[in-house]
Short mmCIF file of C-alpha atoms in Angstrom, two decimals:
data_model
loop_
_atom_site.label_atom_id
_atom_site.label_comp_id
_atom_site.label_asym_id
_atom_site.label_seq_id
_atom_site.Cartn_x
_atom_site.Cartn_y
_atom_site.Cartn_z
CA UNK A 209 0.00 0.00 0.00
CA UNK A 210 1.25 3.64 -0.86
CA UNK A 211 1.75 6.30 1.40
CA UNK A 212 -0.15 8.41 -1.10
CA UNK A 213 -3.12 7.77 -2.78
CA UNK A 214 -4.93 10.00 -5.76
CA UNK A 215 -8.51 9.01 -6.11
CA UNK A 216 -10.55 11.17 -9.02
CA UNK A 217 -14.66 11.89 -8.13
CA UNK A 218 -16.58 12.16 -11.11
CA UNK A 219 -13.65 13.21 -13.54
CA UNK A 220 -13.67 16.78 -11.69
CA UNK A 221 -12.05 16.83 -8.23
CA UNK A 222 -8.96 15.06 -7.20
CA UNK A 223 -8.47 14.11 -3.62
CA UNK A 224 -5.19 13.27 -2.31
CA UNK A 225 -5.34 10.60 0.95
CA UNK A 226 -2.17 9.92 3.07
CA UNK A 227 -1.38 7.30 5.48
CA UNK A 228 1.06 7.24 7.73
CA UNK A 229 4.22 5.49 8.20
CA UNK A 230 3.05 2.66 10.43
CA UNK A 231 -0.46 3.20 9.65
CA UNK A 232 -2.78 0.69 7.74
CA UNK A 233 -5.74 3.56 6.77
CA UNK A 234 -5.48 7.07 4.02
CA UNK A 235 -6.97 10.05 5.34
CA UNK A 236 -7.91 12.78 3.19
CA UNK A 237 -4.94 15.65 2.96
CA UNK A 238 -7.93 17.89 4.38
CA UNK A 239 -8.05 16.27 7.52
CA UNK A 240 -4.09 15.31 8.21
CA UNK A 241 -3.09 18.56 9.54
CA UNK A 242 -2.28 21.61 8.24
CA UNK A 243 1.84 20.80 7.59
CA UNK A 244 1.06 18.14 4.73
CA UNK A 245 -0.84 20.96 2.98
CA UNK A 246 2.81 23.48 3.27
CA UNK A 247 4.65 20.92 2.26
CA UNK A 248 2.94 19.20 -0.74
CA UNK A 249 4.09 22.21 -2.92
CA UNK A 250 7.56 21.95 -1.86
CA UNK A 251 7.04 18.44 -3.13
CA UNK A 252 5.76 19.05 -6.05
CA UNK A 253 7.75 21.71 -7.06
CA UNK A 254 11.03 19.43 -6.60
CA UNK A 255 9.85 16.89 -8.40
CA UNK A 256 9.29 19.10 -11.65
CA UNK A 257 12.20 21.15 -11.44
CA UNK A 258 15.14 20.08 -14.23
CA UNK A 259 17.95 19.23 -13.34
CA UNK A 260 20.22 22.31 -13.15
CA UNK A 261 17.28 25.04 -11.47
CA UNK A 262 17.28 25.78 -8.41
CA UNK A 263 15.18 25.30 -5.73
CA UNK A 264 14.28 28.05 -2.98
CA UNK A 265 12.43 27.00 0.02
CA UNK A 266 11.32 28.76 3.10
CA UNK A 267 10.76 27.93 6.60
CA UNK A 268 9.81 24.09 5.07
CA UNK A 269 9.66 22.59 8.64
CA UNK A 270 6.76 25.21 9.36
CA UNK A 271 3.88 22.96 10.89
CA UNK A 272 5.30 19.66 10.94
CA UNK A 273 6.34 17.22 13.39
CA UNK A 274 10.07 16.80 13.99
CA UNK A 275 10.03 13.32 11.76
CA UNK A 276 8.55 15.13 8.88
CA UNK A 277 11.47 17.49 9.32
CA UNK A 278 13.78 15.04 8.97
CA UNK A 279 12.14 13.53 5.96
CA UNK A 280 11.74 16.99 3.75
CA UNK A 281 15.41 16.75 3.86
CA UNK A 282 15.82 13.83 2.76
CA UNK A 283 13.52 15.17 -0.03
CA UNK A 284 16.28 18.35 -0.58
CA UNK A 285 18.98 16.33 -0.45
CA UNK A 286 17.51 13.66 -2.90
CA UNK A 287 16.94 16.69 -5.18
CA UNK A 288 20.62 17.81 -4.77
CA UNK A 289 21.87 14.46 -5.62
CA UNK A 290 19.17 14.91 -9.00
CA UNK A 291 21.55 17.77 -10.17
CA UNK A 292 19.14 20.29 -8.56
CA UNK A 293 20.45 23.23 -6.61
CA UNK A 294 18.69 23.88 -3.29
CA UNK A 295 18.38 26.68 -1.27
CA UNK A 296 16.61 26.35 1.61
CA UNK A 297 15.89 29.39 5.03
CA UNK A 298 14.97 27.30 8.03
CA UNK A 299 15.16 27.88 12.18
CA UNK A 300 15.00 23.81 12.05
CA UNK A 301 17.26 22.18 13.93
CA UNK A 302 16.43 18.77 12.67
CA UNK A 303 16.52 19.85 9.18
CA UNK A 304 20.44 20.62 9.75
CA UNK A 305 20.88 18.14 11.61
CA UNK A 306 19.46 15.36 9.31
CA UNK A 307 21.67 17.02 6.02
CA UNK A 308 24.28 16.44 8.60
CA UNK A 309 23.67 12.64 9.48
CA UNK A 310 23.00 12.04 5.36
CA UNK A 311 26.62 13.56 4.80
CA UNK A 312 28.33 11.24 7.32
CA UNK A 313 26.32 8.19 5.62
CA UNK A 314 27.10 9.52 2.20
CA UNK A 315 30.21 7.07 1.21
CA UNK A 316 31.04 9.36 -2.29
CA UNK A 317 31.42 12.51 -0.30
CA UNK A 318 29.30 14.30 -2.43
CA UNK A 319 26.54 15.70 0.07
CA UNK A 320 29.45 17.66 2.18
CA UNK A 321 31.18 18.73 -0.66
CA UNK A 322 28.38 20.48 -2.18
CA UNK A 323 26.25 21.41 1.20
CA UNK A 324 27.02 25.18 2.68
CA UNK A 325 25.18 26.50 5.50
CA UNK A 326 24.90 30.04 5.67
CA UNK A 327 24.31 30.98 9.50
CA UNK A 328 22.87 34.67 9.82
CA UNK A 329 23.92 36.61 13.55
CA UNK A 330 23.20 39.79 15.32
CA UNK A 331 26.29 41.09 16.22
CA UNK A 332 26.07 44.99 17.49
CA UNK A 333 23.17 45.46 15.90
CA UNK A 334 24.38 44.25 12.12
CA UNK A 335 24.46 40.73 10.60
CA UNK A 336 26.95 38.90 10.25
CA UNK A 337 27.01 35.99 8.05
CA UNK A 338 29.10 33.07 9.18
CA UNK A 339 29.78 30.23 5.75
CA UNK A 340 29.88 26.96 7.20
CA UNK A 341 30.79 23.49 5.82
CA UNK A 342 29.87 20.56 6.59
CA UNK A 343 32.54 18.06 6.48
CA UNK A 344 31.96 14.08 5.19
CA UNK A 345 31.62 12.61 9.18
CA UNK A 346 28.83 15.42 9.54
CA UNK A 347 31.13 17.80 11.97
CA UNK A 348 30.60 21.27 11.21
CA UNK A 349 34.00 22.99 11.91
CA UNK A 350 33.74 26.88 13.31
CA UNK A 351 30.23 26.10 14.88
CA UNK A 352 29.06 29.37 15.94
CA UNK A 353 28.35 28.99 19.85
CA UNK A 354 24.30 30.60 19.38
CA UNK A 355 23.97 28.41 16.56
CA UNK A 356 21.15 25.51 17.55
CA UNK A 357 22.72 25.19 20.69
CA UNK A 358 19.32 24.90 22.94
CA UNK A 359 18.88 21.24 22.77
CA UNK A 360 22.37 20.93 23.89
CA UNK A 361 21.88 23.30 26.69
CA UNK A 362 18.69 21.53 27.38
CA UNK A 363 20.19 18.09 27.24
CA UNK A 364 22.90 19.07 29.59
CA UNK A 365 20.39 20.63 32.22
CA UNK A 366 18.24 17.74 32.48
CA UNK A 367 21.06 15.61 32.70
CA UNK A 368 22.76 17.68 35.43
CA UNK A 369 19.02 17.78 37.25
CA UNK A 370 18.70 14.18 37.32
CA UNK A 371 21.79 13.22 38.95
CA UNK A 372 19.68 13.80 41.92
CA UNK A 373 16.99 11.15 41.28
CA UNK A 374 19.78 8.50 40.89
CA UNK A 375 21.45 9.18 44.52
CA UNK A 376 24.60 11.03 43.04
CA UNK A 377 25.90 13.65 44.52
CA UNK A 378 25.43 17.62 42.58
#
């Protein structure tokens, strides 16, 4: 069974269903939350795109569940690897994350070679643009210390808090 289904109603309207991942039943797009809907263009206009255009997305993780994050770039990066160039703005940590984790799995090298990440910062009140790479084990050398550094933090802190519930000493 397909995660996607197309179903025509008298030769007018065209409903799109999804089902989930570990699901067994399609739901109409209408009533699968409001992040399918954002994202379905993004799909579409991917998957038409020649090879050689480029791609510009915005804020793609906008509405959707941290797994969907993760999947829309495997989407980009599939597109990449289709000779498609692909700009994409996001605040998602996963998204960066998961281009990361496809690098390090990416045995030709290619994904780091030809992924940049362009991190934007306030610094006295101007922006300042740091270029990053991302290098083929997924490190990012030069990571700037305000960049996506909140689950960290959190991480950290709840580790550090606890310490107490497992009799060791602060």
């Amino acid at each position: 069974q397909h995660e996607l289904k197309l179903e025509t109603v008298q030769d007018v309207l065209v409903q799109l269903a999804i089902r989930s991942l570990g699901g067994s039943e399609s739901h109409a797009l209408a009533d699968s939350g409001f992040g399918y809907s954002q994202v379905l263009p993004i799909l579409a206009r991917g998957l038409i795109a020649t090879s050689g255009s480029t791609l510009i997305v915005e804020q793609p993780e906008v509405h959707l569940n941290p797994a969907l994050q993760t999947r829309v770039a495997d989407f980009l990066v599939a597109m990449a690897r289709a000779g498609k160039q692909i700009l994409v703005e996001t605040h998602s940590e996963h998204i960066v994350n998961a281009v990361r984790v496809l690098s390090a799995e990416d045995h030709t090298g290619r994904i780091a070679s030809e992924c940049t990440i362009l991190y934007l910062e306030a610094t006295g009140g101007k922006p300042t643009v740091h270029e990053l790479s991302v290098r083929g084990d997924g490190t990012v050398p030069e990571w700037p210390r305000n960049f996506f550094g909140e689950a960290a933090t959190l991480t950290g802190r709840l580790l550090r808090a606890q310490k107490r519930f497992r009799g060791v000493p602060q």
